[in-house]
Short mmCIF file of C-alpha atoms in Angstrom, two decimals:
data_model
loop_
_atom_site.label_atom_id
_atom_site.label_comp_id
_atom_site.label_asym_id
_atom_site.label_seq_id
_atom_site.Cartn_x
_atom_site.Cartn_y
_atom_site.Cartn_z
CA UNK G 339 144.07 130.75 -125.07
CA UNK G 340 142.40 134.25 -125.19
CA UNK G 341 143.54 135.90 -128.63
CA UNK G 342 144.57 138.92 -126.16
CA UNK G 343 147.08 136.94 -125.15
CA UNK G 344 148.36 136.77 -128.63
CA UNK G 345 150.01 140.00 -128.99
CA UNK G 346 153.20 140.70 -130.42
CA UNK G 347 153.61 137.30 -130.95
CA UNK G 348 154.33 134.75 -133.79
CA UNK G 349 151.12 132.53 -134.54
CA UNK G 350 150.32 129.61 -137.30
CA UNK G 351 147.13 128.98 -137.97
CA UNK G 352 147.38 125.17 -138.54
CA UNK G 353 145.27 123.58 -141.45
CA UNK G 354 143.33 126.42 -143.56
CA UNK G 355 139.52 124.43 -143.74
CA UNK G 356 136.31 126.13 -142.59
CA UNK G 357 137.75 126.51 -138.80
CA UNK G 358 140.95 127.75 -139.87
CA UNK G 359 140.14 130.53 -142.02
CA UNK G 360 137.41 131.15 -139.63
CA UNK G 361 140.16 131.64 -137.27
CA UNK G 362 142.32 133.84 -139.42
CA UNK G 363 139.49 136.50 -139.96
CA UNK G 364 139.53 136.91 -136.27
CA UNK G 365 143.38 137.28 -135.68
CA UNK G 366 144.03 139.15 -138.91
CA UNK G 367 143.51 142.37 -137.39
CA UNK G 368 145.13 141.60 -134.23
CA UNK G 369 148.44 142.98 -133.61
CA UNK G 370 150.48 140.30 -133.28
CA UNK G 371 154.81 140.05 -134.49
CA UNK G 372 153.73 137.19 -137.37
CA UNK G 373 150.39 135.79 -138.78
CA UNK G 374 151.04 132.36 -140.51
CA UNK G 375 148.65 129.83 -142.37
CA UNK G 376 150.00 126.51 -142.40
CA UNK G 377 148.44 124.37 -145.58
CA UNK G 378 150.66 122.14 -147.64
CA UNK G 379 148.29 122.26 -150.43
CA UNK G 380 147.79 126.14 -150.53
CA UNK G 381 150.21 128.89 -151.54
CA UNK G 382 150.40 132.74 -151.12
CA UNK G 383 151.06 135.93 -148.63
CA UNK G 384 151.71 134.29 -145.06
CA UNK G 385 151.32 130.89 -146.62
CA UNK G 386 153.85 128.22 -145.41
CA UNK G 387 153.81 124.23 -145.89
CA UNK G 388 154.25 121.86 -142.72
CA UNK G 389 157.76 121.09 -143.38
CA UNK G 390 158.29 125.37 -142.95
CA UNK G 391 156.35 125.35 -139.84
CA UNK G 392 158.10 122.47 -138.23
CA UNK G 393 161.49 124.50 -139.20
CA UNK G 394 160.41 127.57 -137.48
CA UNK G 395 159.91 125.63 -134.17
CA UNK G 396 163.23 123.94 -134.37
CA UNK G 397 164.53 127.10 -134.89
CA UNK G 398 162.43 128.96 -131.77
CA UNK G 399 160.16 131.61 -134.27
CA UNK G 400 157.18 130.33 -133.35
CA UNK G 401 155.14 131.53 -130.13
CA UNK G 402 151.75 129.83 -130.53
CA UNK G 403 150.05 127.24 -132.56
CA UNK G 404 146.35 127.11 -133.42
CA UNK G 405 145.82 123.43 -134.48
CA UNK G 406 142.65 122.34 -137.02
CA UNK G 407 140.93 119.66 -135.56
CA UNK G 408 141.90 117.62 -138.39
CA UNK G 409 145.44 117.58 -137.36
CA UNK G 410 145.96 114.92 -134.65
CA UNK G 411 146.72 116.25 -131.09
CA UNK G 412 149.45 113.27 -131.01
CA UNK G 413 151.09 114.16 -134.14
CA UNK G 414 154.65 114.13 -133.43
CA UNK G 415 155.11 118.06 -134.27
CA UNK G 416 153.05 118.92 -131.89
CA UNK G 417 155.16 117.02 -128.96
CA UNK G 418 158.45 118.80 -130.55
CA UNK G 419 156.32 122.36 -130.68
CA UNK G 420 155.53 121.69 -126.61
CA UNK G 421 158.84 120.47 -125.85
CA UNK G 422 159.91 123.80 -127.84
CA UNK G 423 157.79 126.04 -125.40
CA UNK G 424 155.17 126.57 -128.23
CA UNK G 425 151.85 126.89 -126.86
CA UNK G 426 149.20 124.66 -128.94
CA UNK G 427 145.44 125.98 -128.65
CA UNK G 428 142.68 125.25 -130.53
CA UNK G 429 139.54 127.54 -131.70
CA UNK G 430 137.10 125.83 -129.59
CA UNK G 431 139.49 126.91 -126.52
CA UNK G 432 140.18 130.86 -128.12
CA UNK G 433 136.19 131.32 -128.42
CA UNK G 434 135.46 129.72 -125.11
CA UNK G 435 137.92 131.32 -123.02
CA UNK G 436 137.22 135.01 -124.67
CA UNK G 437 133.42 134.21 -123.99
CA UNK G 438 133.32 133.20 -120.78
CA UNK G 439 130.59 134.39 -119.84
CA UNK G 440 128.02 132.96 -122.80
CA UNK G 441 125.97 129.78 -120.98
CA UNK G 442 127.03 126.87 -123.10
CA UNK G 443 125.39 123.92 -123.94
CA UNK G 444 128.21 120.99 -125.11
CA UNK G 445 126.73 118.07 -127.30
CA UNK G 446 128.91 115.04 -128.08
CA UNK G 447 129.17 110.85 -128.39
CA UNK G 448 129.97 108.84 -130.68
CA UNK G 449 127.14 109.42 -132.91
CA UNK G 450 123.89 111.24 -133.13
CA UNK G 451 125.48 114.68 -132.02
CA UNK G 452 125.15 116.56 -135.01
CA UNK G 453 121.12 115.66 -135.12
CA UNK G 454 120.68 115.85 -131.17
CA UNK G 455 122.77 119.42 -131.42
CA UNK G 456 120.00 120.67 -133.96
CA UNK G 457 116.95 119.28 -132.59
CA UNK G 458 117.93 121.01 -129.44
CA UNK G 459 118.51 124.40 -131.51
CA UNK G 460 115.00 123.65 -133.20
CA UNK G 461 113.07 123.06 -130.34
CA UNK G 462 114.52 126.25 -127.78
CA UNK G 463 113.67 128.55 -131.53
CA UNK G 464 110.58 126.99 -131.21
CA UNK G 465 109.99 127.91 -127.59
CA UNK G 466 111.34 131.53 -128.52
CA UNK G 467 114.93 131.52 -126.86
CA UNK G 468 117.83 133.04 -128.54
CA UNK G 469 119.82 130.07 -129.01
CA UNK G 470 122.76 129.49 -131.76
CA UNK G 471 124.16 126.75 -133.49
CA UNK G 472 128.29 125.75 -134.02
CA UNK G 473 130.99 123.92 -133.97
CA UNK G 474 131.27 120.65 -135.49
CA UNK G 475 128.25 120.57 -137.01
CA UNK G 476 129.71 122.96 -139.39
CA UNK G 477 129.42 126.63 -137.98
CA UNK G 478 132.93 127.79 -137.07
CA UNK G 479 132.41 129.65 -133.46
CA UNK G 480 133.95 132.42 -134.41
CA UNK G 481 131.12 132.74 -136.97
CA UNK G 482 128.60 132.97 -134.70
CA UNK G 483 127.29 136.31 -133.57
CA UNK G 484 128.24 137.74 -129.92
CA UNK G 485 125.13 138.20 -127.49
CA UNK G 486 123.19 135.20 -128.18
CA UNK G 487 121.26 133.94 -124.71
CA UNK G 488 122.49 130.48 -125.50
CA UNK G 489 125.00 128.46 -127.24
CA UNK G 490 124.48 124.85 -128.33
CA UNK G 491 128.04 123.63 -129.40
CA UNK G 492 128.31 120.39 -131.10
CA UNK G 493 131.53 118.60 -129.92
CA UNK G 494 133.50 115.46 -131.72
CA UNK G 495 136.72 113.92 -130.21
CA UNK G 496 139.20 115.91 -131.57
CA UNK G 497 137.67 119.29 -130.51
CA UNK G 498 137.78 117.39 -126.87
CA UNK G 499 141.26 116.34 -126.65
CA UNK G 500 142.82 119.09 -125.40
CA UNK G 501 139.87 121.45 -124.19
CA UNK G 502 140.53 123.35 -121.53
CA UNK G 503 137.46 125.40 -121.03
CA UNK G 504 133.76 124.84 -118.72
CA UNK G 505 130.62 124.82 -120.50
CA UNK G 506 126.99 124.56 -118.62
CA UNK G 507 125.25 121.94 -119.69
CA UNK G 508 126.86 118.73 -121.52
CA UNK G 509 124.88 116.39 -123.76
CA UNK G 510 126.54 113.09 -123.24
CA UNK G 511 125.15 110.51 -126.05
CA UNK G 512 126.41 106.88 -126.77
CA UNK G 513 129.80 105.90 -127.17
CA UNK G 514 131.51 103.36 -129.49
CA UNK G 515 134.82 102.44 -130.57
CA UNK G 516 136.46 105.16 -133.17
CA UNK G 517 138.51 107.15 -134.57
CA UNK G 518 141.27 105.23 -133.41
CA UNK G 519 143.49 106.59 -136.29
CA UNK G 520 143.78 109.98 -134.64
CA UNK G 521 143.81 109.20 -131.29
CA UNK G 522 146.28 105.96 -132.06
CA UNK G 523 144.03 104.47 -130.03
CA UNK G 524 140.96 103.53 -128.98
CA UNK G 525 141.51 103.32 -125.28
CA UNK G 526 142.58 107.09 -125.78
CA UNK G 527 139.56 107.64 -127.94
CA UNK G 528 137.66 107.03 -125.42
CA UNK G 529 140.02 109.04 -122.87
CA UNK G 530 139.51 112.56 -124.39
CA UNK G 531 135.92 111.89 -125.50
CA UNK G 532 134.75 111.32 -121.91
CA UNK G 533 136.97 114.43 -120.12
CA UNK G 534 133.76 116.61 -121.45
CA UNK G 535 132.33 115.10 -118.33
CA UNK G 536 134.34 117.09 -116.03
CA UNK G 537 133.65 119.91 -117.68
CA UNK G 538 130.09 120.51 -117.11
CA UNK G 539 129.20 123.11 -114.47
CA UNK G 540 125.61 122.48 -113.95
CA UNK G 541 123.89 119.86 -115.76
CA UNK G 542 125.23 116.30 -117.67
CA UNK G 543 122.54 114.54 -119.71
CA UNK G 544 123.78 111.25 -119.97
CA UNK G 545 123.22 107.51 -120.79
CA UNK G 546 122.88 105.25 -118.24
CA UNK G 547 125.50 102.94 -119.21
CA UNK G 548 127.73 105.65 -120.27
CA UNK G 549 127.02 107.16 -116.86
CA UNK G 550 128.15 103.99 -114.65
CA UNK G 551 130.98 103.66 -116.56
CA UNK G 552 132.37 107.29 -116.45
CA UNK G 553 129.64 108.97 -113.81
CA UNK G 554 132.81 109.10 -111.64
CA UNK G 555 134.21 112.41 -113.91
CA UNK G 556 131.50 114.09 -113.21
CA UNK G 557 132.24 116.70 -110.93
CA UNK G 558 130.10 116.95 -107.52
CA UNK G 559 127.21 118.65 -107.31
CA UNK G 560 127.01 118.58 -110.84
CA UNK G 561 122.91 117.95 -111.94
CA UNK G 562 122.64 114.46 -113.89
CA UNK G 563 119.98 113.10 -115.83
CA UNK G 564 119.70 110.52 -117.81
CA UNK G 565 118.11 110.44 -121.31
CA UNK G 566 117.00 106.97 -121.05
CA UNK G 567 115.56 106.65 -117.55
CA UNK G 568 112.07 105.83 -117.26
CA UNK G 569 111.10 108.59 -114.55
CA UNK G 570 112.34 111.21 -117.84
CA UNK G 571 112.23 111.19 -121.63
CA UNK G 572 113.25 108.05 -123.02
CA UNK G 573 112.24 105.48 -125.74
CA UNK G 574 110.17 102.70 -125.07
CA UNK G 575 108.52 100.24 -127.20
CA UNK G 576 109.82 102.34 -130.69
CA UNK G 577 107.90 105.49 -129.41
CA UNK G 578 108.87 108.70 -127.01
CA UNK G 579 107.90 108.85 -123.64
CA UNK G 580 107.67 112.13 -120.43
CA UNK G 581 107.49 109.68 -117.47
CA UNK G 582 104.34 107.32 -118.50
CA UNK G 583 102.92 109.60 -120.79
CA UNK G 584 103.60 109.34 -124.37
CA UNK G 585 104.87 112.19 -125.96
CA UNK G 586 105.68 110.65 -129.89
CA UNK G 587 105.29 113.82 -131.92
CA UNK G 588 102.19 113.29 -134.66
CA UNK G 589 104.32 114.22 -137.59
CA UNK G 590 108.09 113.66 -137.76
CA UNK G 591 110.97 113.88 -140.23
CA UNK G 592 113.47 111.66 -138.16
CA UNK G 593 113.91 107.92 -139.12
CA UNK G 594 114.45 104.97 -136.56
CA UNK G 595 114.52 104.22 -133.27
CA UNK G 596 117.92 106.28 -132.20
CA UNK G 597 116.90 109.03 -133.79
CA UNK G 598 114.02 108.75 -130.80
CA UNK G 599 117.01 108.32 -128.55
CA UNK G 600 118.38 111.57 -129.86
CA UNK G 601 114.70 113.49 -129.44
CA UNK G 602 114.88 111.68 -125.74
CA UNK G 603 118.35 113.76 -124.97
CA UNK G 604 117.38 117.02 -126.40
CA UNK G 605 113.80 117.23 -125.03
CA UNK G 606 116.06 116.18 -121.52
CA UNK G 607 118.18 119.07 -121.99
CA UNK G 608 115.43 121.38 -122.52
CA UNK G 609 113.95 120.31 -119.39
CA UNK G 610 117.22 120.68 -117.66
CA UNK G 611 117.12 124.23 -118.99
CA UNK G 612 113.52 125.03 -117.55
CA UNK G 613 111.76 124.60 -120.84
CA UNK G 614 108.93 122.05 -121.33
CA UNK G 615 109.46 120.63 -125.09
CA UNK G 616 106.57 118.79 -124.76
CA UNK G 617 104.42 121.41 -126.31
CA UNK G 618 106.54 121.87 -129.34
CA UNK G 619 107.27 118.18 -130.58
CA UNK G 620 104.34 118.60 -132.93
CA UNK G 621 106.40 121.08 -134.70
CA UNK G 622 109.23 118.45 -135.91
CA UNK G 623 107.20 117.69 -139.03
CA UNK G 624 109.09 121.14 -139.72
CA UNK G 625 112.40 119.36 -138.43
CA UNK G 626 115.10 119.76 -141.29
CA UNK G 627 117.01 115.75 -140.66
CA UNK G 628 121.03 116.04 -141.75
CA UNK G 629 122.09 115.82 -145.37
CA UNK G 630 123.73 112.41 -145.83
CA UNK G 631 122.10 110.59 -143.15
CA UNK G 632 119.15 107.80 -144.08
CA UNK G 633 118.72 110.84 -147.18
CA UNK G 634 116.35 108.97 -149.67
CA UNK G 635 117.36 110.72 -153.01
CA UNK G 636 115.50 108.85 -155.35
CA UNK G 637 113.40 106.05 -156.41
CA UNK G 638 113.83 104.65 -159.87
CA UNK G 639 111.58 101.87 -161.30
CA UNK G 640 111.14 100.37 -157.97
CA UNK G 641 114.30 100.99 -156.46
CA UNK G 642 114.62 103.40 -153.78
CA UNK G 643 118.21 104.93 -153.12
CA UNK G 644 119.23 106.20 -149.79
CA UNK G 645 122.74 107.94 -149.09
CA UNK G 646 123.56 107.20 -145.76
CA UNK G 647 127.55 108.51 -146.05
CA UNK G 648 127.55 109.65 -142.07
CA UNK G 649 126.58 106.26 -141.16
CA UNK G 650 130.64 105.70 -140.30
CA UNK G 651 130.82 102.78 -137.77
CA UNK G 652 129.05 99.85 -137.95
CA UNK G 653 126.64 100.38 -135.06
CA UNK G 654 124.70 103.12 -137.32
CA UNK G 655 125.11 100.70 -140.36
CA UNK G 656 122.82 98.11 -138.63
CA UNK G 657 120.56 100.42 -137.42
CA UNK G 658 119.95 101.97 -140.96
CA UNK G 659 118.98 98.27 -142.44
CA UNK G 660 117.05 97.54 -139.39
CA UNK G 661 114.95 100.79 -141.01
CA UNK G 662 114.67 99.37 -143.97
CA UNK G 663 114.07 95.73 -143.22
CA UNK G 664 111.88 93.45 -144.07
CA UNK G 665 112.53 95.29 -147.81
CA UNK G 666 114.96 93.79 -150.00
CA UNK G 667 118.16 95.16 -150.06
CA UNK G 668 121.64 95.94 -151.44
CA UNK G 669 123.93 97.38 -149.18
CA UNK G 670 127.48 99.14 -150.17
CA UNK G 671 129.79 99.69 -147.46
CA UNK G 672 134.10 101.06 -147.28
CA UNK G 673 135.93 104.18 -146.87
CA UNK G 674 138.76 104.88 -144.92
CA UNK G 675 139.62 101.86 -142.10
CA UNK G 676 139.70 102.91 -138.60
CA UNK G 677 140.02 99.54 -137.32
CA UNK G 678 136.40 99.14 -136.86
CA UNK G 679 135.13 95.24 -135.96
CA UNK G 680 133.72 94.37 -139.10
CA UNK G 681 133.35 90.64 -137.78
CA UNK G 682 131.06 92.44 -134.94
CA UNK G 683 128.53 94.04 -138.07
CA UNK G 684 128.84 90.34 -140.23
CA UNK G 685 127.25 88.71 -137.00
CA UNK G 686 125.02 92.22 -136.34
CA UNK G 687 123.20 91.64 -139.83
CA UNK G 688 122.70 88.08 -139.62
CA UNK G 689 119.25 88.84 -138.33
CA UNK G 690 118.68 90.77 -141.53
CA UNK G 691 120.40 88.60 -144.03
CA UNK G 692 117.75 87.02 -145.60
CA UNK G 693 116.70 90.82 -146.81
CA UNK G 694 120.22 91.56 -148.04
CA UNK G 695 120.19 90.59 -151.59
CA UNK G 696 124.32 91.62 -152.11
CA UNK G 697 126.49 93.62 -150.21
CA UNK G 698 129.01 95.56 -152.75
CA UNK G 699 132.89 96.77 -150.64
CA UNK G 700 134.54 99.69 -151.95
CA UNK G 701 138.23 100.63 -150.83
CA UNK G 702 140.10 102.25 -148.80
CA UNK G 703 138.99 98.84 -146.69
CA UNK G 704 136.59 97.12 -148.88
CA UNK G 705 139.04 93.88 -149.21
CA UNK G 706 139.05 93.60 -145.36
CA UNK G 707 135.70 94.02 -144.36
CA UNK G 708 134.92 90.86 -146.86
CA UNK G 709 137.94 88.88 -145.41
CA UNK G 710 135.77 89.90 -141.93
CA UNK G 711 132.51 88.90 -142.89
CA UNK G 712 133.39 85.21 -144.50
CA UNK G 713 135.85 84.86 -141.21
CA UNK G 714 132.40 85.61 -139.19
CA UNK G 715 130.52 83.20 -141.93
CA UNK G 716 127.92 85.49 -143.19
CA UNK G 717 127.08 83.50 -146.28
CA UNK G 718 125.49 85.83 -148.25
CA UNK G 719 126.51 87.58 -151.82
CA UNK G 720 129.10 89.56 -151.28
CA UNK G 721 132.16 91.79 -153.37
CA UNK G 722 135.22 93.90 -153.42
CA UNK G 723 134.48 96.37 -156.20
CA UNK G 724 136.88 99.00 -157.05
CA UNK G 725 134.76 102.52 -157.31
CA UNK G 726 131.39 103.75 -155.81
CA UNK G 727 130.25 104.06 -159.51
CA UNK G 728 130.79 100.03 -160.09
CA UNK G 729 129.00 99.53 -156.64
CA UNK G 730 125.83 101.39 -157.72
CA UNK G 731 125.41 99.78 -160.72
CA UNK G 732 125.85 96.35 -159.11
CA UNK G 733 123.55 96.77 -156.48
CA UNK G 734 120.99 98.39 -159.13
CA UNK G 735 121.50 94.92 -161.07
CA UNK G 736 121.04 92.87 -158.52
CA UNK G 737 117.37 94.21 -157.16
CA UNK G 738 116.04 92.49 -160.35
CA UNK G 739 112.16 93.36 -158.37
CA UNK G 740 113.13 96.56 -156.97
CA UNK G 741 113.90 97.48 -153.19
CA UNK G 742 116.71 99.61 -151.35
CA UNK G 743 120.13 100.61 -152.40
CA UNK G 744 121.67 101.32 -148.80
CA UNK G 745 124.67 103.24 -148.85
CA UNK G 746 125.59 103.16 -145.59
CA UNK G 747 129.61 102.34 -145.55
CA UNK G 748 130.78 102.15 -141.71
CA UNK G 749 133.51 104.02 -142.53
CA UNK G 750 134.59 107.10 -143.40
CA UNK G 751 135.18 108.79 -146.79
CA UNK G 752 137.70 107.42 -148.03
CA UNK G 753 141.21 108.93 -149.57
CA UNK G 754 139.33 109.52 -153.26
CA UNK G 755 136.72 112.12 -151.79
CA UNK G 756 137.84 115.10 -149.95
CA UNK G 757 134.70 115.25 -147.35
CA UNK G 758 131.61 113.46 -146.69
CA UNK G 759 129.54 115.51 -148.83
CA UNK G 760 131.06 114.70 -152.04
CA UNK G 761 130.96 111.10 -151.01
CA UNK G 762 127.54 111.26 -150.34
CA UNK G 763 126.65 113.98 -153.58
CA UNK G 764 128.41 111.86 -155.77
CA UNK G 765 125.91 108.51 -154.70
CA UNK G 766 123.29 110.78 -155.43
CA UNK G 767 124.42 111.61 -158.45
CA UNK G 768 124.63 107.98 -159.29
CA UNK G 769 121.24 107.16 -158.13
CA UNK G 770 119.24 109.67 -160.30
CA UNK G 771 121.42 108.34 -163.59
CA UNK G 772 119.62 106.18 -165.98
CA UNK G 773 121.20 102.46 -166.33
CA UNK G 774 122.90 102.60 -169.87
CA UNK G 775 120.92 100.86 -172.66
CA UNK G 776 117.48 101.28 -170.91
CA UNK G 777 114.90 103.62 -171.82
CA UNK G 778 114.43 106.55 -169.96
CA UNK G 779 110.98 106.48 -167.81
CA UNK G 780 109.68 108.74 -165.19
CA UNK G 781 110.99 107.75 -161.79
CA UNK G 782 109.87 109.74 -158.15
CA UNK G 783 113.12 111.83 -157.72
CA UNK G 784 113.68 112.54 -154.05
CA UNK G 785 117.18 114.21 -154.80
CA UNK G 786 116.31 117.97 -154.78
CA UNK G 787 117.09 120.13 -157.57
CA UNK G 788 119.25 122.35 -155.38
CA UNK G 789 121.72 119.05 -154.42
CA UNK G 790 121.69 118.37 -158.13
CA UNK G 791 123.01 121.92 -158.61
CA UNK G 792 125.98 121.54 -156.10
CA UNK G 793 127.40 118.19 -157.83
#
């Protein structure tokens, strides 16, 4: 919904996070009847709770709705708001549909679309194009300046639920059961991740498994390549390849063998755009990798700590020990359940288990994923412990000859933390802290002064 289209009427800004108020700074000039911010834990001019909101629909003083992506698009407000004749947007669909005319580049799966989204950024600044960065990778749109020659949009589920707009080029990556809180299922998960597809103009980059699955959304005469085909870039034999010609950059930041996948997709898109990224790969020694993701933040007397928070599902658990394997390690996993197989990782690590000296379970679902794994019969050490703090320590303890701490959960955050960062800040935190009753000796700190700052 164009914000023109807003005037004179009553509008909530639903949920007042980075998007929202993001949102409000556009409107709040605008002249519409009623500007409302919708936050039950936030107070002040124009601030209402919920419970108010849900009121002012019943009683028909609401015109239009601009939902958070936080808030599910199946909460049960937002069927009474449509039945009401409230119209429910969203700011990826405001900013799209009042600029219509930018060229758009889409990124989403299941995971790897905040890295692919950026190395796709890096490597068009690298090649000189004006290209900018948003959306969930944690640039609000409307933050973004007007006027760029490109726009690389990062993408997750809940922005694609109800989007309503065209983009250029979309970035199609793997998918994997999620989220299946928000979308109540993961059948529907899967639903609104995939109706991106239709909404590429020009280009899809795409798996090929994810394209014989869904290939038939893809709208004709629609360009399609796939990331992993061997006539393009794709991975083979753990290294980067153009065709038959390897194209491995010298010197690179990124970890593991998806975050080649990722590399694969983004030097694809580039290609579909009419640049070569070939002759700027040697430049991702200058690649900045994602804060919380295979982060090694310190080493301590032989022990290396890496915060791996965004590792949420249990696909991206196994490939972060596969990283670290054959090294001993501990590995602490929990957070928030979102019905994820945990049977499915149990078998998945097998392969690794002789490596995994303890595996430490922290709630919201720590109990269940243990129930999982001795269900499965993974037969190693393994514990519910109550806090991340008691999980550190243990898996300090039990590296008696050093090796890896892996904090790499397969879930999400958890109800104690209120976002990934503080999850992942406060294992940081953890890992540069000297064990109690132990002299204090010069370890290789890897956690940067600045993060240290920020905690």
């Amino acid at each position: 919904m164009h914000p023109d289209k807003m005037t004179n009427k009553k509008v909530a800004i639903w949920g007042m996070g980075q998007e929202g108020r993001s949102v409000f700074a556009r409107l709040k000039n605008n002249p519409l009847e009623e500007l409302l911010c919708v936050d039950d834990s936030c107070s002040g001019h124009n601030m209402i709770s919920t419970e108010q909101m849900k009121d002012k629909i019943e009683k028909g003083n609401l015109d239009v709705i601009i939902k958070s992506p936080g808030i599910s698009l199946y909460d049960p407000i937002i069927d009474l708001a449509r039945k009401r004749g409230v119209q429910v947007t969203s700011m990826t669909n405001m900013w799209i549909e009042e600029h219509g005319q930018a060229k758009v580049v889409a990124v989403t799966g299941t995971k790897g679309k905040s890295t692919t989204a950026k190395l796709i950024h890096f490597l068009l600044k690298k090649a000189g194009i004006d290209a900018a960065l948003g959306g969930n990778v944690g640039i609000p749109l409307y933050d973004l300046n007007p006027g760029h020659a490109l726009y690389i949009i990062e993408m997750s589920s809940y922005q694609l639920a109800d989007f309503a707009g065209y983009v250029d080029v979309v970035v199609f990556l793997d998918l994997f059961p999620e989220h299946a809180v928000w979308h109540r299922t993961h059948a529907q998960y899967y639903q609104d991740k995939t109706s991106l597809l239709a909404r590429a103009r020009k280009a899809v980059i795409i798996s090929g498994a994810v394209l014989k699955e869904y290939g038939h959304l893809i709208n004709a005469g629609v360009q399609v390549t796939c990331h992993d085909a061997m006539e393009g870039f794709h991975v083979r034999d753990n290294d980067l390849y153009c065709g038959n010609t390897r194209v491995t950059p010298a010197h690179s930041t990124l970890k593991g063998r998806h975050n080649l996948r990722n590399l694969a997709a983004a030097c694809s898109a580039l290609s579909v755009l009419g640049v070569d990224p070939t002759g700027y790969l040697d430049g991702m020694a200058e690649f900045v990798p994602l804060p919380h993701r295979l982060q090694e933040v310190a080493e301590l007397d032989g022990v290396l700590f890496v915060d791996d928070t965004l590792s949420t599902i249990p696909q991206s658990t196994v490939q972060a020990v596969a990283i670290y394997y054959p090294r001993t390690m501990s590995l602490i996993l929990g957070g928030t359940d979102r019905r994820q197989d945990y049977a499915w990782l149990a078998t998945a690590l097998m392969p690794y288990q002789d490596r995994i000296k303890s595996i430490h379970a922290i709630p919201d679902n720590g109990e269940r994923i243990i129930r999982e794994f001795r269900a499965a019969h993974y037969a190693g050490d393994m514990s519910f412990v109550p806090d991340l703090e008691t999980a550190v320590k243990a898996s300090r303890a039990s590296l008696t000859e050093g090796g890896v701490v892996l904090f790499s959960p397969a879930a999400p955050r958890g109800q104690r933390f209120e976002n990934s960062d503080a999850r992942g800040m406060l294992f940081a935190q953890l890992a540069t802290m000297q064990p109690a009753n132990q002299p204090t000796k010069t370890g290789n700190h890897l956690f940067s002064q600045s993060l240290k700052n920020r905690i």
